[in-house]
Amino acid sequence: IAFSSFYQAKEKFKKELKIEGFLYSDLSVLASDIPYFPPEEEEENLEDGIHLVVCVHGLDGNSADLRLVKTFIELGLPGGKLDFLMSERNQTDTFADFDTMTDRLLDEIIQHIQLFNLSISRISFIGHSLGNVIIRSVLTRPRFRYYLNKLHTFLSLSGPHLGTLYNNSTLVSTGLWLMQKLKKSGSLLQLTFRDNTDLRKCFLYQLSQKTGLQYFKNVVLVASPQDRYVPFHSARIEMCKSALKDRHTGPVYAEMINNLLQPVVGAKDCTLIRHDVFHVLPNTANTLIGRAAHIAVLDSELFLEKFFLVAGLNYFK
């Protein structure tokens, strides 16, 4: 009787949410059934190469930001021949322009591989917020061309792939404008498409014209409508109502979306997955301004454990 009541309540809740998807509790099979701490771990055979996972933090972040993400992947996939590079080269200056931060991250990756003499079989990237744009920029560099055929998964956590245009939070938009003025930030200028009077010459538009995402086996976009820092549609790389109504910027916005998604859709070995996340958040100022949801993808153990057990681990097997 209790189970029947729960099932009915759950179905009623789903109807009220009006979501075009499914809840994690609907799944009968988990992404991994390996225990977190297996009784015995066999000696790792690294002859076939390792799976390098590069984790890149966001604005004003540091190399420890994605530590829980790393922890739950390692717990769920013991003996997975994983090597994590927790990027730190940009943590002292995330307000630089994207080209500068791209150079730093690219140097860091190549030096890491050379320093430890790694034999790479696969490379995956996990980015948070602004870090996702730096990752995409690295993919376009000639020095990274050798590794393109080794790309496996790109896990984008709240990434501003379309910038921060059409942000429905005036408070956040004003805050970012002030921060850009105070810090003289090249990256914030580029995220708001104010780095050139011609929108098609702006960094983000030109980045959308370059190849990159289609080389991955999995492109996973995680977004939350509760996040006010990065617009929901930007993290999902999709059109929004405001852009449709905007006759000046809207068409350029649509071109950018098409530039990004067309190669991915056309690549037979690449799968695009979108995950929409709804966090249970306390009534605090951080929640009100949308910051809590923006960082919950990094510090919510409840979310991270469920996400990786239900789906996330599949992308790193």
GROMACS .gro file of N, CA and C in nm, residues 132-253:
model
  366
  132ASN      N    1   3.467   2.582  -1.946
  132ASN     CA    2   3.423   2.509  -2.064
  132ASN      C    3   3.459   2.582  -2.193
  133VAL      N    4   3.459   2.714  -2.190
  133VAL     CA    5   3.495   2.792  -2.307
  133VAL      C    6   3.646   2.779  -2.334
  134ILE      N    7   3.725   2.777  -2.226
  134ILE     CA    8   3.870   2.759  -2.241
  134ILE      C    9   3.898   2.622  -2.303
  135ILE      N   10   3.826   2.520  -2.258
  135ILE     CA   11   3.843   2.384  -2.313
  135ILE      C   12   3.815   2.383  -2.463
  136ARG      N   13   3.702   2.441  -2.502
  136ARG     CA   14   3.666   2.444  -2.644
  136ARG      C   15   3.771   2.518  -2.726
  137SER      N   16   3.830   2.622  -2.667
  137SER     CA   17   3.932   2.699  -2.737
  137SER      C   18   4.060   2.618  -2.755
  138VAL      N   19   4.095   2.535  -2.655
  138VAL     CA   20   4.214   2.449  -2.665
  138VAL      C   21   4.201   2.352  -2.782
  139LEU      N   22   4.080   2.302  -2.805
  139LEU     CA   23   4.057   2.204  -2.912
  139LEU      C   24   4.090   2.259  -3.051
  140THR      N   25   4.088   2.391  -3.063
  140THR     CA   26   4.109   2.453  -3.195
  140THR      C   27   4.256   2.480  -3.226
  141ARG      N   28   4.343   2.461  -3.128
  141ARG     CA   29   4.484   2.497  -3.146
  141ARG      C   30   4.561   2.390  -3.225
  142PRO      N   31   4.650   2.430  -3.315
  142PRO     CA   32   4.730   2.335  -3.394
  142PRO      C   33   4.809   2.237  -3.308
  143ARG      N   34   4.860   2.284  -3.194
  143ARG     CA   35   4.940   2.196  -3.107
  143ARG      C   36   4.859   2.084  -3.045
  144PHE      N   37   4.726   2.099  -3.044
  144PHE     CA   38   4.640   1.996  -2.985
  144PHE      C   39   4.589   1.899  -3.091
  145ARG      N   40   4.618   1.926  -3.217
  145ARG     CA   41   4.563   1.847  -3.328
  145ARG      C   42   4.593   1.698  -3.314
  146TYR      N   43   4.711   1.665  -3.263
  146TYR     CA   44   4.752   1.525  -3.248
  146TYR      C   45   4.658   1.447  -3.157
  147TYR      N   46   4.595   1.516  -3.062
  147TYR     CA   47   4.512   1.448  -2.962
  147TYR      C   48   4.363   1.443  -2.998
  148LEU      N   49   4.325   1.506  -3.109
  148LEU     CA   50   4.183   1.512  -3.144
  148LEU      C   51   4.120   1.374  -3.160
  149ASN      N   52   4.195   1.279  -3.214
  149ASN     CA   53   4.138   1.144  -3.235
  149ASN      C   54   4.133   1.063  -3.106
  150LYS      N   55   4.182   1.121  -2.996
  150LYS     CA   56   4.178   1.051  -2.868
  150LYS      C   57   4.067   1.105  -2.776
  151LEU      N   58   3.995   1.207  -2.823
  151LEU     CA   59   3.892   1.270  -2.739
  151LEU      C   60   3.777   1.174  -2.713
  152HIS      N   61   3.733   1.171  -2.587
  152HIS     CA   62   3.628   1.077  -2.548
  152HIS      C   63   3.502   1.147  -2.498
  153THR      N   64   3.509   1.215  -2.382
  153THR     CA   65   3.391   1.280  -2.325
  153THR      C   66   3.420   1.424  -2.288
  154PHE      N   67   3.325   1.510  -2.320
  154PHE     CA   68   3.330   1.649  -2.274
  154PHE      C   69   3.210   1.669  -2.183
  155LEU      N   70   3.235   1.680  -2.052
  155LEU     CA   71   3.129   1.703  -1.954
  155LEU      C   72   3.129   1.851  -1.918
  156SER      N   73   3.028   1.921  -1.964
  156SER     CA   74   3.018   2.065  -1.942
  156SER      C   75   2.920   2.093  -1.828
  157LEU      N   76   2.971   2.145  -1.718
  157LEU     CA   77   2.887   2.179  -1.602
  157LEU      C   78   2.862   2.330  -1.604
  158SER      N   79   2.740   2.368  -1.636
  158SER     CA   80   2.700   2.510  -1.639
  158SER      C   81   2.796   2.594  -1.722
  159GLY      N   82   2.816   2.555  -1.846
  159GLY     CA   83   2.909   2.627  -1.934
  159GLY      C   84   2.841   2.736  -2.015
  160PRO      N   85   2.894   2.859  -2.016
  160PRO     CA   86   2.834   2.968  -2.094
  160PRO      C   87   2.875   2.962  -2.240
  161HIS      N   88   2.834   2.858  -2.310
  161HIS     CA   89   2.877   2.835  -2.448
  161HIS      C   90   2.829   2.944  -2.544
  162LEU      N   91   2.718   3.008  -2.509
  162LEU     CA   92   2.665   3.117  -2.591
  162LEU      C   93   2.684   3.251  -2.521
  163GLY      N   94   2.772   3.254  -2.424
  163GLY     CA   95   2.796   3.376  -2.349
  163GLY      C   96   2.688   3.401  -2.245
  164THR      N   97   2.679   3.525  -2.201
  164THR     CA   98   2.580   3.560  -2.098
  164THR      C   99   2.478   3.660  -2.150
  165LEU      N  100   2.459   3.662  -2.282
  165LEU     CA  101   2.352   3.744  -2.339
  165LEU      C  102   2.217   3.689  -2.294
  166TYR      N  103   2.117   3.774  -2.294
  166TYR     CA  104   1.980   3.733  -2.259
  166TYR      C  105   1.973   3.670  -2.120
  167ASN      N  106   2.055   3.722  -2.029
  167ASN     CA  107   2.047   3.677  -1.890
  167ASN      C  108   1.926   3.745  -1.825
  168ASN      N  109   1.835   3.665  -1.767
  168ASN     CA  110   1.713   3.723  -1.711
  168ASN      C  111   1.732   3.780  -1.570
  169SER      N  112   1.856   3.782  -1.523
  169SER     CA  113   1.883   3.839  -1.391
  169SER      C  114   1.958   3.972  -1.408
  170THR      N  115   1.887   4.082  -1.386
  170THR     CA  116   1.948   4.214  -1.396
  170THR      C  117   2.058   4.232  -1.291
  171LEU      N  118   2.034   4.175  -1.174
  171LEU     CA  119   2.131   4.185  -1.064
  171LEU      C  120   2.265   4.123  -1.103
  172VAL      N  121   2.259   4.002  -1.160
  172VAL     CA  122   2.381   3.932  -1.201
  172VAL      C  123   2.448   4.004  -1.317
  173SER      N  124   2.368   4.049  -1.414
  173SER     CA  125   2.424   4.120  -1.530
  173SER      C  126   2.497   4.247  -1.486
  174THR      N  127   2.437   4.319  -1.391
  174THR     CA  128   2.500   4.440  -1.338
  174THR      C  129   2.628   4.406  -1.263
  175GLY      N  130   2.622   4.298  -1.184
  175GLY     CA  131   2.740   4.254  -1.108
  175GLY      C  132   2.856   4.216  -1.199
  176LEU      N  133   2.826   4.144  -1.308
  176LEU     CA  134   2.930   4.105  -1.403
  176LEU      C  135   2.989   4.227  -1.474
  177TRP      N  136   2.902   4.326  -1.503
  177TRP     CA  137   2.949   4.449  -1.568
  177TRP      C  138   3.045   4.524  -1.476
  178LEU      N  139   3.007   4.533  -1.348
  178LEU     CA  140   3.092   4.601  -1.250
  178LEU      C  141   3.225   4.529  -1.232
  179MET      N  142   3.217   4.395  -1.227
  179MET     CA  143   3.338   4.315  -1.210
  179MET      C  144   3.432   4.332  -1.329
  180GLN      N  145   3.372   4.338  -1.447
  180GLN     CA  146   3.454   4.356  -1.567
  180GLN      C  147   3.526   4.491  -1.564
  181LYS      N  148   3.454   4.593  -1.517
  181LYS     CA  149   3.513   4.727  -1.509
  181LYS      C  150   3.625   4.732  -1.405
  182LEU      N  151   3.600   4.672  -1.290
  182LEU     CA  152   3.697   4.676  -1.180
  182LEU      C  153   3.821   4.593  -1.211
  183LYS      N  154   3.799   4.475  -1.269
  183LYS     CA  155   3.910   4.382  -1.295
  183LYS      C  156   3.972   4.400  -1.433
  184LYS      N  157   3.909   4.485  -1.515
  184LYS     CA  158   3.953   4.500  -1.654
  184LYS      C  159   3.960   4.362  -1.721
  185SER      N  160   3.854   4.287  -1.701
  185SER     CA  161   3.854   4.146  -1.744
  185SER      C  162   3.827   4.128  -1.892
  186GLY      N  163   3.922   4.066  -1.960
  186GLY     CA  164   3.903   4.033  -2.101
  186GLY      C  165   3.800   3.923  -2.120
  187SER      N  166   3.801   3.824  -2.029
  187SER     CA  167   3.709   3.710  -2.042
  187SER      C  168   3.564   3.754  -2.024
  188LEU      N  169   3.537   3.842  -1.927
  188LEU     CA  170   3.399   3.888  -1.905
  188LEU      C  171   3.352   3.975  -2.021
  189LEU      N  172   3.445   4.052  -2.078
  189LEU     CA  173   3.412   4.134  -2.195
  189LEU      C  174   3.372   4.043  -2.311
  190GLN      N  175   3.445   3.934  -2.328
  190GLN     CA  176   3.417   3.840  -2.437
  190GLN      C  177   3.289   3.762  -2.415
  191LEU      N  178   3.259   3.728  -2.289
  191LEU     CA  179   3.136   3.654  -2.258
  191LEU      C  180   3.011   3.737  -2.285
  192THR      N  181   3.024   3.869  -2.277
  192THR     CA  182   2.909   3.956  -2.298
  192THR      C  183   2.906   4.016  -2.439
  193PHE      N  184   2.994   3.966  -2.528
  193PHE     CA  185   2.999   4.008  -2.669
  193PHE      C  186   3.026   4.158  -2.682
  194ARG      N  187   3.111   4.210  -2.592
  194ARG     CA  188   3.147   4.351  -2.600
  194ARG      C  189   3.294   4.368  -2.637
  195ASP      N  190   3.353   4.262  -2.693
  195ASP     CA  191   3.493   4.271  -2.733
  195ASP      C  192   3.509   4.320  -2.877
  196ASN      N  193   3.395   4.337  -2.947
  196ASN     CA  194   3.400   4.393  -3.082
  196ASN      C  195   3.262   4.449  -3.118
  197THR      N  196   3.261   4.559  -3.190
  197THR     CA  197   3.132   4.619  -3.227
  197THR      C  198   3.057   4.531  -3.328
  198ASP      N  199   3.131   4.454  -3.406
  198ASP     CA  200   3.072   4.358  -3.500
  198ASP      C  201   3.058   4.224  -3.428
  199LEU      N  202   2.935   4.182  -3.402
  199LEU     CA  203   2.910   4.060  -3.325
  199LEU      C  204   2.977   3.937  -3.386
  200ARG      N  205   2.986   3.936  -3.519
  200ARG     CA  206   3.045   3.819  -3.585
  200ARG      C  207   3.198   3.816  -3.574
  201LYS      N  208   3.255   3.924  -3.520
  201LYS     CA  209   3.399   3.927  -3.496
  201LYS      C  210   3.432   3.908  -3.348
  202CYS      N  211   3.329   3.887  -3.268
  202CYS     CA  212   3.349   3.862  -3.125
  202CYS      C  213   3.409   3.724  -3.104
  203PHE      N  214   3.481   3.707  -2.996
  203PHE     CA  215   3.553   3.582  -2.969
  203PHE      C  216   3.461   3.460  -2.972
  204LEU      N  217   3.347   3.467  -2.901
  204LEU     CA  218   3.260   3.351  -2.892
  204LEU      C  219   3.199   3.312  -3.026
  205TYR      N  220   3.166   3.410  -3.108
  205TYR     CA  221   3.112   3.378  -3.240
  205TYR      C  222   3.219   3.310  -3.325
  206GLN      N  223   3.338   3.366  -3.325
  206GLN     CA  224   3.446   3.308  -3.406
  206GLN      C  225   3.486   3.169  -3.355
  207LEU      N  226   3.478   3.149  -3.224
  207LEU     CA  227   3.506   3.016  -3.168
  207LEU      C  228   3.403   2.915  -3.216
  208SER      N  229   3.277   2.959  -3.229
  208SER     CA  230   3.170   2.868  -3.273
  208SER      C  231   3.192   2.820  -3.417
  209GLN      N  232   3.270   2.895  -3.494
  209GLN     CA  233   3.295   2.860  -3.634
  209GLN      C  234   3.407   2.757  -3.650
  210LYS      N  235   3.480   2.733  -3.541
  210LYS     CA  236   3.593   2.640  -3.547
  210LYS      C  237   3.551   2.500  -3.503
  211THR      N  238   3.622   2.399  -3.554
  211THR     CA  239   3.588   2.261  -3.521
  211THR      C  240   3.630   2.229  -3.378
  212GLY      N  241   3.568   2.127  -3.321
  212GLY     CA  242   3.605   2.089  -3.185
  212GLY      C  243   3.515   1.984  -3.123
  213LEU      N  244   3.390   2.019  -3.095
  213LEU     CA  245   3.301   1.931  -3.019
  213LEU      C  246   3.274   1.798  -3.090
  214GLN      N  247   3.272   1.798  -3.223
  214GLN     CA  248   3.236   1.676  -3.296
  214GLN      C  249   3.339   1.564  -3.283
  215TYR      N  250   3.457   1.595  -3.231
  215TYR     CA  251   3.560   1.492  -3.214
  215TYR      C  252   3.536   1.406  -3.090
  216PHE      N  253   3.450   1.451  -3.001
  216PHE     CA  254   3.421   1.373  -2.880
  216PHE      C  255   3.321   1.261  -2.910
  217LYS      N  256   3.329   1.155  -2.831
  217LYS     CA  257   3.229   1.049  -2.839
  217LYS      C  258   3.101   1.094  -2.768
  218ASN      N  259   3.120   1.168  -2.657
  218ASN     CA  260   3.006   1.217  -2.579
  218ASN      C  261   3.024   1.366  -2.550
  219VAL      N  262   2.923   1.444  -2.583
  219VAL     CA  263   2.919   1.585  -2.542
  219VAL      C  264   2.802   1.597  -2.445
  220VAL      N  265   2.832   1.618  -2.318
  220VAL     CA  266   2.731   1.615  -2.212
  220VAL      C  267   2.715   1.755  -2.153
  221LEU      N  268   2.597   1.813  -2.172
  221LEU     CA  269   2.570   1.949  -2.125
  221LEU      C  270   2.479   1.944  -2.002
  222VAL      N  271   2.533   1.985  -1.888
  222VAL     CA  272   2.457   1.988  -1.763
  222VAL      C  273   2.417   2.132  -1.734
  223ALA      N  274   2.287   2.157  -1.718
  223ALA     CA  275   2.237   2.292  -1.696
  223ALA      C  276   2.127   2.292  -1.592
  224SER      N  277   2.109   2.407  -1.526
  224SER     CA  278   2.002   2.421  -1.426
  224SER      C  279   1.927   2.551  -1.448
  225PRO      N  280   1.794   2.546  -1.454
  225PRO     CA  281   1.716   2.670  -1.468
  225PRO      C  282   1.725   2.758  -1.343
  226GLN      N  283   1.776   2.702  -1.232
  226GLN     CA  284   1.792   2.780  -1.109
  226GLN      C  285   1.919   2.863  -1.111
  227ASP      N  286   2.007   2.835  -1.207
  227ASP     CA  287   2.135   2.905  -1.220
  227ASP      C  288   2.112   3.039  -1.289
  228ARG      N  289   2.144   3.148  -1.219
  228ARG     CA  290   2.126   3.282  -1.278
  228ARG      C  291   2.259   3.336  -1.332
  229TYR      N  292   2.369   3.271  -1.298
  229TYR     CA  293   2.499   3.319  -1.346
  229TYR      C  294   2.518   3.287  -1.493
  230VAL      N  295   2.486   3.164  -1.529
  230VAL     CA  296   2.495   3.122  -1.669
  230VAL      C  297   2.354   3.091  -1.719
  231PRO      N  298   2.306   3.162  -1.820
  231PRO     CA  299   2.171   3.138  -1.871
  231PRO      C  300   2.149   2.991  -1.908
  232PHE      N  301   2.031   2.940  -1.877
  232PHE     CA  302   1.995   2.801  -1.901
  232PHE      C  303   2.017   2.763  -2.047
  233HIS      N  304   1.974   2.848  -2.138
  233HIS     CA  305   1.986   2.818  -2.282
  233HIS      C  306   2.131   2.820  -2.329
  234SER      N  307   2.215   2.900  -2.264
  234SER     CA  308   2.357   2.907  -2.300
  234SER      C  309   2.428   2.778  -2.260
  235ALA      N  310   2.394   2.725  -2.142
  235ALA     CA  311   2.455   2.600  -2.095
  235ALA      C  312   2.407   2.481  -2.178
  236ARG      N  313   2.285   2.491  -2.234
  236ARG     CA  314   2.228   2.383  -2.314
  236ARG      C  315   2.256   2.401  -2.465
  237ILE      N  316   2.313   2.515  -2.502
  237ILE     CA  317   2.336   2.551  -2.643
  237ILE      C  318   2.206   2.537  -2.722
  238GLU      N  319   2.112   2.627  -2.690
  238GLU     CA  320   1.983   2.625  -2.759
  238GLU      C  321   1.926   2.767  -2.766
  239MET      N  322   1.827   2.785  -2.850
  239MET     CA  323   1.764   2.915  -2.869
  239MET      C  324   1.680   2.953  -2.748
  240CYS      N  325   1.658   3.082  -2.729
  240CYS     CA  326   1.571   3.128  -2.621
  240CYS      C  327   1.471   3.228  -2.679
  241LYS      N  328   1.363   3.253  -2.606
  241LYS     CA  329   1.255   3.340  -2.654
  241LYS      C  330   1.305   3.483  -2.679
  242SER      N  331   1.392   3.531  -2.590
  242SER     CA  332   1.442   3.668  -2.604
  242SER      C  333   1.520   3.685  -2.734
  243ALA      N  334   1.597   3.584  -2.771
  243ALA     CA  335   1.676   3.590  -2.895
  243ALA      C  336   1.585   3.586  -3.018
  244LEU      N  337   1.477   3.509  -3.008
  244LEU     CA  338   1.383   3.500  -3.120
  244LEU      C  339   1.317   3.635  -3.148
  245LYS      N  340   1.296   3.714  -3.041
  245LYS     CA  341   1.230   3.844  -3.056
  245LYS      C  342   1.328   3.954  -3.097
  246ASP      N  343   1.456   3.927  -3.079
  246ASP     CA  344   1.560   4.028  -3.104
  246ASP      C  345   1.603   4.023  -3.250
  247ARG      N  346   1.565   4.124  -3.327
  247ARG     CA  347   1.594   4.124  -3.472
  247ARG      C  348   1.740   4.160  -3.500
  248HIS      N  349   1.805   4.226  -3.405
  248HIS     CA  350   1.944   4.268  -3.426
  248HIS      C  351   2.043   4.157  -3.392
  249THR      N  352   2.038   4.110  -3.268
  249THR     CA  353   2.133   4.009  -3.221
  249THR      C  354   2.083   3.867  -3.241
  250GLY      N  355   1.953   3.848  -3.242
  250GLY     CA  356   1.892   3.715  -3.252
  250GLY      C  357   1.944   3.631  -3.368
  251PRO      N  358   1.947   3.685  -3.491
  251PRO     CA  359   1.997   3.606  -3.605
  251PRO      C  360   2.142   3.560  -3.588
  252VAL      N  361   2.225   3.647  -3.530
  252VAL     CA  362   2.366   3.612  -3.506
  252VAL      C  363   2.373   3.501  -3.402
  253TYR      N  364   2.286   3.510  -3.302
  253TYR     CA  365   2.278   3.408  -3.197
  253TYR      C  366   2.241   3.272  -3.257
   0.00000   0.00000   0.00000
